[in-house]
PDB file of C-alpha atoms and ligand atoms in Angstrom:
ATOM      1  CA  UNK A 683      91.791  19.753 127.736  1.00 97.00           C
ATOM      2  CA  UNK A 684      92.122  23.334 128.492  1.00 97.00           C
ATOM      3  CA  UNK A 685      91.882  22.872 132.681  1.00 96.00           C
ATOM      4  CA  UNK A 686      90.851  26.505 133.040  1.00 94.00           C
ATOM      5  CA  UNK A 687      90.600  29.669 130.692  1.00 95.00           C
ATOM      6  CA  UNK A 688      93.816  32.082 130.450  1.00 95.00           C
ATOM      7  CA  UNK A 689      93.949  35.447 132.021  1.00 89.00           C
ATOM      8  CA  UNK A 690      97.268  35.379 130.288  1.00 94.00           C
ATOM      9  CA  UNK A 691      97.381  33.707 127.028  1.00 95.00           C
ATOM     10  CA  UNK A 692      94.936  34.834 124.070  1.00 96.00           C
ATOM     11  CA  UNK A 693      92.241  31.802 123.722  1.00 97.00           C
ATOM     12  CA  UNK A 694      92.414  32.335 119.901  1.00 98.00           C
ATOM     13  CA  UNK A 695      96.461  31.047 119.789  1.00 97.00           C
ATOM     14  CA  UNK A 696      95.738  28.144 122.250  1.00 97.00           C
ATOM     15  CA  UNK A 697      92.933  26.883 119.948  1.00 98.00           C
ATOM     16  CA  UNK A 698      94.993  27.424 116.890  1.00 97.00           C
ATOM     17  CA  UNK A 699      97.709  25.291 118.995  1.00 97.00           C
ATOM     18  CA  UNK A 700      95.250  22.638 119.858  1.00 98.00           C
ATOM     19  CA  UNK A 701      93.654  22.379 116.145  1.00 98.00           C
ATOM     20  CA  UNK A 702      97.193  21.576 114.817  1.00 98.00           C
ATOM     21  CA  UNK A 703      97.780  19.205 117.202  1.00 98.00           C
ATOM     22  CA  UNK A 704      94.508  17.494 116.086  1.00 97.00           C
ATOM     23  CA  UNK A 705      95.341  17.378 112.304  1.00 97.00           C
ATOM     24  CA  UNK A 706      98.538  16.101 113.061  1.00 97.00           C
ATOM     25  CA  UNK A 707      96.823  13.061 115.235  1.00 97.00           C
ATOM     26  CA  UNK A 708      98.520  13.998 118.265  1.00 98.00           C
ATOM     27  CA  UNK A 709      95.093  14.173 120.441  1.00 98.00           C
ATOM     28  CA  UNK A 710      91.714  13.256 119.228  1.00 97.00           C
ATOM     29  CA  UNK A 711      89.099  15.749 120.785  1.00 97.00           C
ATOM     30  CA  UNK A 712      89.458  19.096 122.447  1.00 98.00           C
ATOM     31  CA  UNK A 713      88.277  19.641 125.652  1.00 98.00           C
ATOM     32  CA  UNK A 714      87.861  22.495 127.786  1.00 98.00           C
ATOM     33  CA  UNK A 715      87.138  22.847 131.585  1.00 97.00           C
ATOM     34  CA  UNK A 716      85.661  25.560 133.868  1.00 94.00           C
ATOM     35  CA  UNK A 717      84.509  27.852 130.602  1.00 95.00           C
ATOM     36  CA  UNK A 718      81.259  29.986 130.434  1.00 94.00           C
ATOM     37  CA  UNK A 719      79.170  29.642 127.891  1.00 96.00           C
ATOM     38  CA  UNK A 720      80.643  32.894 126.795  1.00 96.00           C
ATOM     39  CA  UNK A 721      84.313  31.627 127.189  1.00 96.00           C
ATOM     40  CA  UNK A 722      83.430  28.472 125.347  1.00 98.00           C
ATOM     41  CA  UNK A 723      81.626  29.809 122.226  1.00 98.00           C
ATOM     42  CA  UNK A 724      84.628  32.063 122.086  1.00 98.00           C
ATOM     43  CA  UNK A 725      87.115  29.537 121.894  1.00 98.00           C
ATOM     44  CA  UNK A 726      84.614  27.347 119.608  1.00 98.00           C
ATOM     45  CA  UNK A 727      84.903  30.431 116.828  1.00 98.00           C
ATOM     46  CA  UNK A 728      88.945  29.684 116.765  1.00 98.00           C
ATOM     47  CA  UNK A 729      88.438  26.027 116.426  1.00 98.00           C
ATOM     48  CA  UNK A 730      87.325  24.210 113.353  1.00 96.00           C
ATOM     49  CA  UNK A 731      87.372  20.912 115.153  1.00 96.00           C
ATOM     50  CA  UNK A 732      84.312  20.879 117.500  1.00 97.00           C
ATOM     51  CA  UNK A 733      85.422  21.331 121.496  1.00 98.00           C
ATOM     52  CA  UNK A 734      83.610  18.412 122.671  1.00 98.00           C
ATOM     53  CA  UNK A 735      83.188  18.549 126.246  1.00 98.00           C
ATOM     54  CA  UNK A 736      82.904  21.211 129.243  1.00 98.00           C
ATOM     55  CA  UNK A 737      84.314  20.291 132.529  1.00 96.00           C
ATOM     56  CA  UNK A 738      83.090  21.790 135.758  1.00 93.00           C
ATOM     57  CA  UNK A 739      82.594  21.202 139.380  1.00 90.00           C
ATOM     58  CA  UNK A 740      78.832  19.930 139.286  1.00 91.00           C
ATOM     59  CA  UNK A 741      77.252  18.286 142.235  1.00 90.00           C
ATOM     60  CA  UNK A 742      74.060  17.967 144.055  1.00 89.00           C
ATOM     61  CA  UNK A 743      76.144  19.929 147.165  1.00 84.00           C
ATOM     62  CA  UNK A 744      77.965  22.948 143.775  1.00 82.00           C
ATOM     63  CA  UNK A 745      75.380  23.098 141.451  1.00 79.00           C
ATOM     64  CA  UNK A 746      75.564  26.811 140.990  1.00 64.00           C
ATOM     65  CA  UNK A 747      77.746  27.449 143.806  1.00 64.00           C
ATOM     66  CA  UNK A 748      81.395  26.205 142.510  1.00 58.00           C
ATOM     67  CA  UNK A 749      83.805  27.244 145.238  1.00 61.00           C
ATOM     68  CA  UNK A 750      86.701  26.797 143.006  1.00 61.00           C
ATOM     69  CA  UNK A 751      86.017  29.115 139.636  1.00 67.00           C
ATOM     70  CA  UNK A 752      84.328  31.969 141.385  1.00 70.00           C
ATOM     71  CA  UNK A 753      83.374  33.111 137.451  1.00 72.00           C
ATOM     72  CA  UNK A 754      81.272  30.005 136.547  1.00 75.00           C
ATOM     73  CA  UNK A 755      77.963  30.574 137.877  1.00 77.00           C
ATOM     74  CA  UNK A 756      74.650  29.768 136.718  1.00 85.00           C
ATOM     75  CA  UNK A 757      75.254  26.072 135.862  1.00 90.00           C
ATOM     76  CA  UNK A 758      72.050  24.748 135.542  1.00 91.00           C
ATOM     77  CA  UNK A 759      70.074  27.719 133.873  1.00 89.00           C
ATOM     78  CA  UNK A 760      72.959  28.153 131.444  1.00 93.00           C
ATOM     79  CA  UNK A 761      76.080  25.631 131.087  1.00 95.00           C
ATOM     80  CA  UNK A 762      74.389  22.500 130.651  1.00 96.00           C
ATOM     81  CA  UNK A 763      71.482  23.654 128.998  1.00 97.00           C
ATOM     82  CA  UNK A 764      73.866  24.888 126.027  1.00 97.00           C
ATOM     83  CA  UNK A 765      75.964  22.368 126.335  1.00 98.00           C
ATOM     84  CA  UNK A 766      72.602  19.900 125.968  1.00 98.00           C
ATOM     85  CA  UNK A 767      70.966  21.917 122.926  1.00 98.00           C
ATOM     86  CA  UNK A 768      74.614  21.661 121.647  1.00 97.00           C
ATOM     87  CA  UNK A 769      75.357  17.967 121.417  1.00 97.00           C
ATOM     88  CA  UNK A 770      78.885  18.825 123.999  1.00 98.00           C
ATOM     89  CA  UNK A 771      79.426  16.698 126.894  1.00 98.00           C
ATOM     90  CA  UNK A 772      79.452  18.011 130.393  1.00 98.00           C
ATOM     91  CA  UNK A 773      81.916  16.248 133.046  1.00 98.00           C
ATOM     92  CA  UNK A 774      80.718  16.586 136.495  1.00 96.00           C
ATOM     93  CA  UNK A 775      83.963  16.975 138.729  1.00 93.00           C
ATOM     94  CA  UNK A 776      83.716  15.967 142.170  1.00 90.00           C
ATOM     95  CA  UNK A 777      80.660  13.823 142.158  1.00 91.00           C
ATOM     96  CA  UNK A 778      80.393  13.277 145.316  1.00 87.00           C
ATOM     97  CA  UNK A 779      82.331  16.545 147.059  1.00 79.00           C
ATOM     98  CA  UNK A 780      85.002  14.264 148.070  1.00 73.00           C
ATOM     99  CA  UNK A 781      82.624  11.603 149.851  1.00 67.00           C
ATOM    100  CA  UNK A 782      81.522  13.856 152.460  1.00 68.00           C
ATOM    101  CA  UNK A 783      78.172  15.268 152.491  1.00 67.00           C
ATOM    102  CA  UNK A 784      76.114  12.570 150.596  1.00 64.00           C
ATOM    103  CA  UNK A 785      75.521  11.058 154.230  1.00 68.00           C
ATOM    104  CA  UNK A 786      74.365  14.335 156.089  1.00 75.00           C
ATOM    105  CA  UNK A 787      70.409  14.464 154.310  1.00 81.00           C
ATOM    106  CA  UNK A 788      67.493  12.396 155.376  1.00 87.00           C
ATOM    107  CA  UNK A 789      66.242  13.046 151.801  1.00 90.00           C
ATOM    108  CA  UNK A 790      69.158  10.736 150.477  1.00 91.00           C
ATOM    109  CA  UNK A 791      68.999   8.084 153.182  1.00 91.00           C
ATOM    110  CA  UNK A 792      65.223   7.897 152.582  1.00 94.00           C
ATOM    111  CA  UNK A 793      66.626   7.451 148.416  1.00 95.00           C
ATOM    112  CA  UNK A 794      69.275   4.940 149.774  1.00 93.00           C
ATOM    113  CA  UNK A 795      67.151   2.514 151.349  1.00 95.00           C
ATOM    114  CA  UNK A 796      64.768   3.062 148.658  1.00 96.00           C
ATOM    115  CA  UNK A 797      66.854   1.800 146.017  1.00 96.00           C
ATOM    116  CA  UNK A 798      69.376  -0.329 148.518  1.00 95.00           C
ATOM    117  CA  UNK A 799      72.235   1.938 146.873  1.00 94.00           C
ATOM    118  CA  UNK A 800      74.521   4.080 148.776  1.00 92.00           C
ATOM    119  CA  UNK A 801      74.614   7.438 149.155  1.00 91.00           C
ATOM    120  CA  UNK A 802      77.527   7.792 146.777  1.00 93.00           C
ATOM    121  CA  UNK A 803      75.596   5.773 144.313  1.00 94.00           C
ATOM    122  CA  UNK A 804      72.516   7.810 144.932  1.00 94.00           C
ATOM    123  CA  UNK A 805      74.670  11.391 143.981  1.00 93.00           C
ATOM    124  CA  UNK A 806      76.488   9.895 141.046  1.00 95.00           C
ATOM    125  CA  UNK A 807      72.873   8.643 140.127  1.00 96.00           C
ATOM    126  CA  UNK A 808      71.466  11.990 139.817  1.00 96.00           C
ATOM    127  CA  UNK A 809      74.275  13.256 137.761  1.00 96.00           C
ATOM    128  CA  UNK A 810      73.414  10.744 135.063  1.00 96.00           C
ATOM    129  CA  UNK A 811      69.718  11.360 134.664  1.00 96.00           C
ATOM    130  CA  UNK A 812      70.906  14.005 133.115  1.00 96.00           C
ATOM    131  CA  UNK A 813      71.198  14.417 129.093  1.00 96.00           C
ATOM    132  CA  UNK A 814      74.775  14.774 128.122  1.00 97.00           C
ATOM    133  CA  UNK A 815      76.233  14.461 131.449  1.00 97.00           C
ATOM    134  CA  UNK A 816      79.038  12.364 132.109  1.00 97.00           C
ATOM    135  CA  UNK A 817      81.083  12.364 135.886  1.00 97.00           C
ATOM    136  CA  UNK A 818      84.179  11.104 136.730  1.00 95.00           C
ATOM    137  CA  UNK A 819      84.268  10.177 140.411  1.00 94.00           C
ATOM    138  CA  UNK A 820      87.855   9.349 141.936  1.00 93.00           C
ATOM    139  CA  UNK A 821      89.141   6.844 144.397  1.00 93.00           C
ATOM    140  CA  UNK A 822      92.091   5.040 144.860  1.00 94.00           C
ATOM    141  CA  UNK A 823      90.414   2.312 146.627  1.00 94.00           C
ATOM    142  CA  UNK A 824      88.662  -0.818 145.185  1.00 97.00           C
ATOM    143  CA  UNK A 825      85.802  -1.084 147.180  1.00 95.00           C
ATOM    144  CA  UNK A 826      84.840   2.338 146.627  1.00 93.00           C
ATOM    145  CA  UNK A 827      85.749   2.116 142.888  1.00 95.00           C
ATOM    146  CA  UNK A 828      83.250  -1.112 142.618  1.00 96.00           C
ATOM    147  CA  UNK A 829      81.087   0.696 145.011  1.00 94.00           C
ATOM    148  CA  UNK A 830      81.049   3.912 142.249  1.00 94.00           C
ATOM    149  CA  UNK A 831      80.580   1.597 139.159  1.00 95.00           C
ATOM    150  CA  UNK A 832      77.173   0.118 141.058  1.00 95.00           C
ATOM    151  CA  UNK A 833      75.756   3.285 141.016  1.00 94.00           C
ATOM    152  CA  UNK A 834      74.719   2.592 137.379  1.00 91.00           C
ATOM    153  CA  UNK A 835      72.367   0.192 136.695  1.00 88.00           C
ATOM    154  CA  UNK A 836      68.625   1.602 137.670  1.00 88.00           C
ATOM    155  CA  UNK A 837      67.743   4.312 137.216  1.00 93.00           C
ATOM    156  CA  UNK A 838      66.269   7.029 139.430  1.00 96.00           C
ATOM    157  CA  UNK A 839      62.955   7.171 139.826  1.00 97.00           C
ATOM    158  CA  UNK A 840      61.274  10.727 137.964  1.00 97.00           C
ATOM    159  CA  UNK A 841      60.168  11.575 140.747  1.00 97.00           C
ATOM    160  CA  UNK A 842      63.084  10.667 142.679  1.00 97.00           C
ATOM    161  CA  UNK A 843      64.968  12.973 140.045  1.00 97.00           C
ATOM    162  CA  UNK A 844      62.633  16.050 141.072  1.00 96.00           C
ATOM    163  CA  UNK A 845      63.035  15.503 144.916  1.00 95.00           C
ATOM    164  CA  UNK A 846      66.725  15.618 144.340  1.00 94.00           C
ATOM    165  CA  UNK A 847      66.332  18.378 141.612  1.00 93.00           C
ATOM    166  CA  UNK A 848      63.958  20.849 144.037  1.00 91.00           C
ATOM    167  CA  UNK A 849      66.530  19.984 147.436  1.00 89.00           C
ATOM    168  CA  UNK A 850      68.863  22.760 148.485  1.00 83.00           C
ATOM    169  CA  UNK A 851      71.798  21.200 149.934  1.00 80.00           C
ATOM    170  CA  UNK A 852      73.635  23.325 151.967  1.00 73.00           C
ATOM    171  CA  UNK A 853      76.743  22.520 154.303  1.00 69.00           C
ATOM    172  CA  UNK A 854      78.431  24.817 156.968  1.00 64.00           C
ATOM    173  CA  UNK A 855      81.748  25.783 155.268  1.00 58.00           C
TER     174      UNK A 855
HETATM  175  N1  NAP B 758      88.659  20.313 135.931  1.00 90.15           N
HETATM  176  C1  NAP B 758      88.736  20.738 137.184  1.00 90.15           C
HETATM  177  O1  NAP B 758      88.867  21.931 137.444  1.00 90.15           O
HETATM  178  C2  NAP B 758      88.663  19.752 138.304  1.00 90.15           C
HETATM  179  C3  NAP B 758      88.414  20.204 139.613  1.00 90.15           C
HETATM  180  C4  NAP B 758      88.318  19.262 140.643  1.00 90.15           C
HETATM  181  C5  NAP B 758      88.455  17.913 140.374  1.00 90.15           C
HETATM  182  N2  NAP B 758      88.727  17.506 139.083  1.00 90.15           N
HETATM  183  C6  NAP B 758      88.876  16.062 138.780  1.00 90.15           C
HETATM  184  O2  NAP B 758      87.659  15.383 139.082  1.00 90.15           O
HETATM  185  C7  NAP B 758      87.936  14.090 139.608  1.00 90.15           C
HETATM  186  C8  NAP B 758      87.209  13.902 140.909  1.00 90.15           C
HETATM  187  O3  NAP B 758      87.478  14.976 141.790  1.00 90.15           O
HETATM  188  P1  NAP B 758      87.752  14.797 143.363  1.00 90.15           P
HETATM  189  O4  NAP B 758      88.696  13.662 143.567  1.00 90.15           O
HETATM  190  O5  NAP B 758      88.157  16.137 143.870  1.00 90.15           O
HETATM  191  O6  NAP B 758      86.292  14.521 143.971  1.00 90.15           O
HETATM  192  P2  NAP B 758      85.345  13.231 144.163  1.00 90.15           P
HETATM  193  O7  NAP B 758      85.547  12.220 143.096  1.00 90.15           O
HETATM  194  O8  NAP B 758      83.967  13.781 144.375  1.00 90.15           O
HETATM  195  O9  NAP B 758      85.836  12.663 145.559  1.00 90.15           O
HETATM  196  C9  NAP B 758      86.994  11.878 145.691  1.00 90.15           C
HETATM  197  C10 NAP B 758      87.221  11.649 147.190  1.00 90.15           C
HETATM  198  O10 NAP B 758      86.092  10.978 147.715  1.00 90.15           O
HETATM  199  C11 NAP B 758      86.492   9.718 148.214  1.00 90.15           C
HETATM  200  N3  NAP B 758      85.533   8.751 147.690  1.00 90.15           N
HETATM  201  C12 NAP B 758      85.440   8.261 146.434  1.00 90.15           C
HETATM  202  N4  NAP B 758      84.422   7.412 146.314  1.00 90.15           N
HETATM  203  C13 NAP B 758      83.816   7.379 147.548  1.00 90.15           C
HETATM  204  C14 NAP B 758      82.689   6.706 148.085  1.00 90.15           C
HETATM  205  N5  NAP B 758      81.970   5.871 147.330  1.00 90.15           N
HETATM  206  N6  NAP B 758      82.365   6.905 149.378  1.00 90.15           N
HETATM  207  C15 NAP B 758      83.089   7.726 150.160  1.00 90.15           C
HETATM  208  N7  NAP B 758      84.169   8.402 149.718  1.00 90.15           N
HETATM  209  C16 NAP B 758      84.538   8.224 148.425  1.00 90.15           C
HETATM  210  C17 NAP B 758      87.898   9.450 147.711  1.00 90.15           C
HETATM  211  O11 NAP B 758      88.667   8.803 148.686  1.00 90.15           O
HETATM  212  P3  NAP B 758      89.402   7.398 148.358  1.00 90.15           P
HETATM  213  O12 NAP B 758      90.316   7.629 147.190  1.00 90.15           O
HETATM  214  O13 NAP B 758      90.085   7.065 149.628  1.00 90.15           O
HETATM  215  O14 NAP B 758      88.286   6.432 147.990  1.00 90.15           O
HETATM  216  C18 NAP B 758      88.437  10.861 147.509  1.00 90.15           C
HETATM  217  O15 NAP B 758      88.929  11.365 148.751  1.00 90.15           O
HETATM  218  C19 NAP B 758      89.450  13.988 139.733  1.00 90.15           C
HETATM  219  O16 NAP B 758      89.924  13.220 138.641  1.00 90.15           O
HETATM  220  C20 NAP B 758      89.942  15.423 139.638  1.00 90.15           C
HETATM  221  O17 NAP B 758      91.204  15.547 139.015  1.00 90.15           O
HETATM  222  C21 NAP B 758      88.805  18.384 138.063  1.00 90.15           C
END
């Protein structure tokens, strides 16, 4: 996985790199992370094995409003809408905004006692309603790990989906 495109390095001789690598059975797939849809077709047209997934900062709190790469913008009305019609996975990074702010909304408590999940469960949730979308919440502690897992099982509501779809979360920085 490319974690971030190069102001330095051409994209053409990293893909080149990253193809060999492939034919030689070193790696299996070829990521990238943080790329435009602009930066990723680029780096598609130097790769004859197909870049499978798109990592990026995607969260009810960041959807189009990543703090860390200022130049991906427009998430939702671009990113994962290509990435969708494309068949390439998108990895939601930081799921839950580092555990924070699912807890701050009476629109998610009204969700978690709904659904007796939690409001971890109810963020991660979300993210998997939608097509292609994969997230890879972190913890390094069990109950929060098992507590993460449980937030598969059922599904959100459509309606449910909308609420969460239509709410602007916003936090004080
Ligand atoms: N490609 C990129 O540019 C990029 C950028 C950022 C992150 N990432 C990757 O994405 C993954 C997740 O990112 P992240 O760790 O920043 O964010 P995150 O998964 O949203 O949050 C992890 C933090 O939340 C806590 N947490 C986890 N589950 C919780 C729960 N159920 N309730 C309350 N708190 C909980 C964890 O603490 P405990 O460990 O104490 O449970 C940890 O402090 C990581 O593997 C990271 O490397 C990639």
């Amino acid at each position: 996985m490319i974690h971030k495109p190069s102001l330095e390095l051409p994209i053409k001789q990293t893909m080149i790199a990253l193809n060999r690598l492939r034919d030689e059975w070193m790696i299996e797939n070829i990521w990238v992370s943080n790329f435009t849809v602009d930066q990723f077709k680029e780096a598609q047209s130097y790769s004859d094995s197909k870049i499978v997934n798109n990592q990026i900062e995607y969260s009810l709190l960041t959807r189009n409003q990543w703090k860390y790469a200022w130049w991906i913008k427009n998430m939702e009305s671009e990113i994962i809408p290509y990435c969708q019609k494309e068949w390439i996975f998108v990895t939601a990074v930081r799921p839950i905004e580092r555990g924070i702010f699912a807890t701050w909304f009476q629109v998610i408590d009204d969700l978690v006692e709904k659904y007796n999940k939690t409001h971890a469960q109810i963020a991660i949730n979300w993210l998997l309603s939608k097509d292609n979308l994969i997230t890879i919440p972190k913890s390094s502690n069990k109950e929060r790990l098992e507590e993460n897992i449980g937030a598969v099982g059922r599904e959100l509501d459509a309606e449910d989906v909308s609420l969460l779809d239509t709410t602007v979360f916003v936090v004080d920085e």
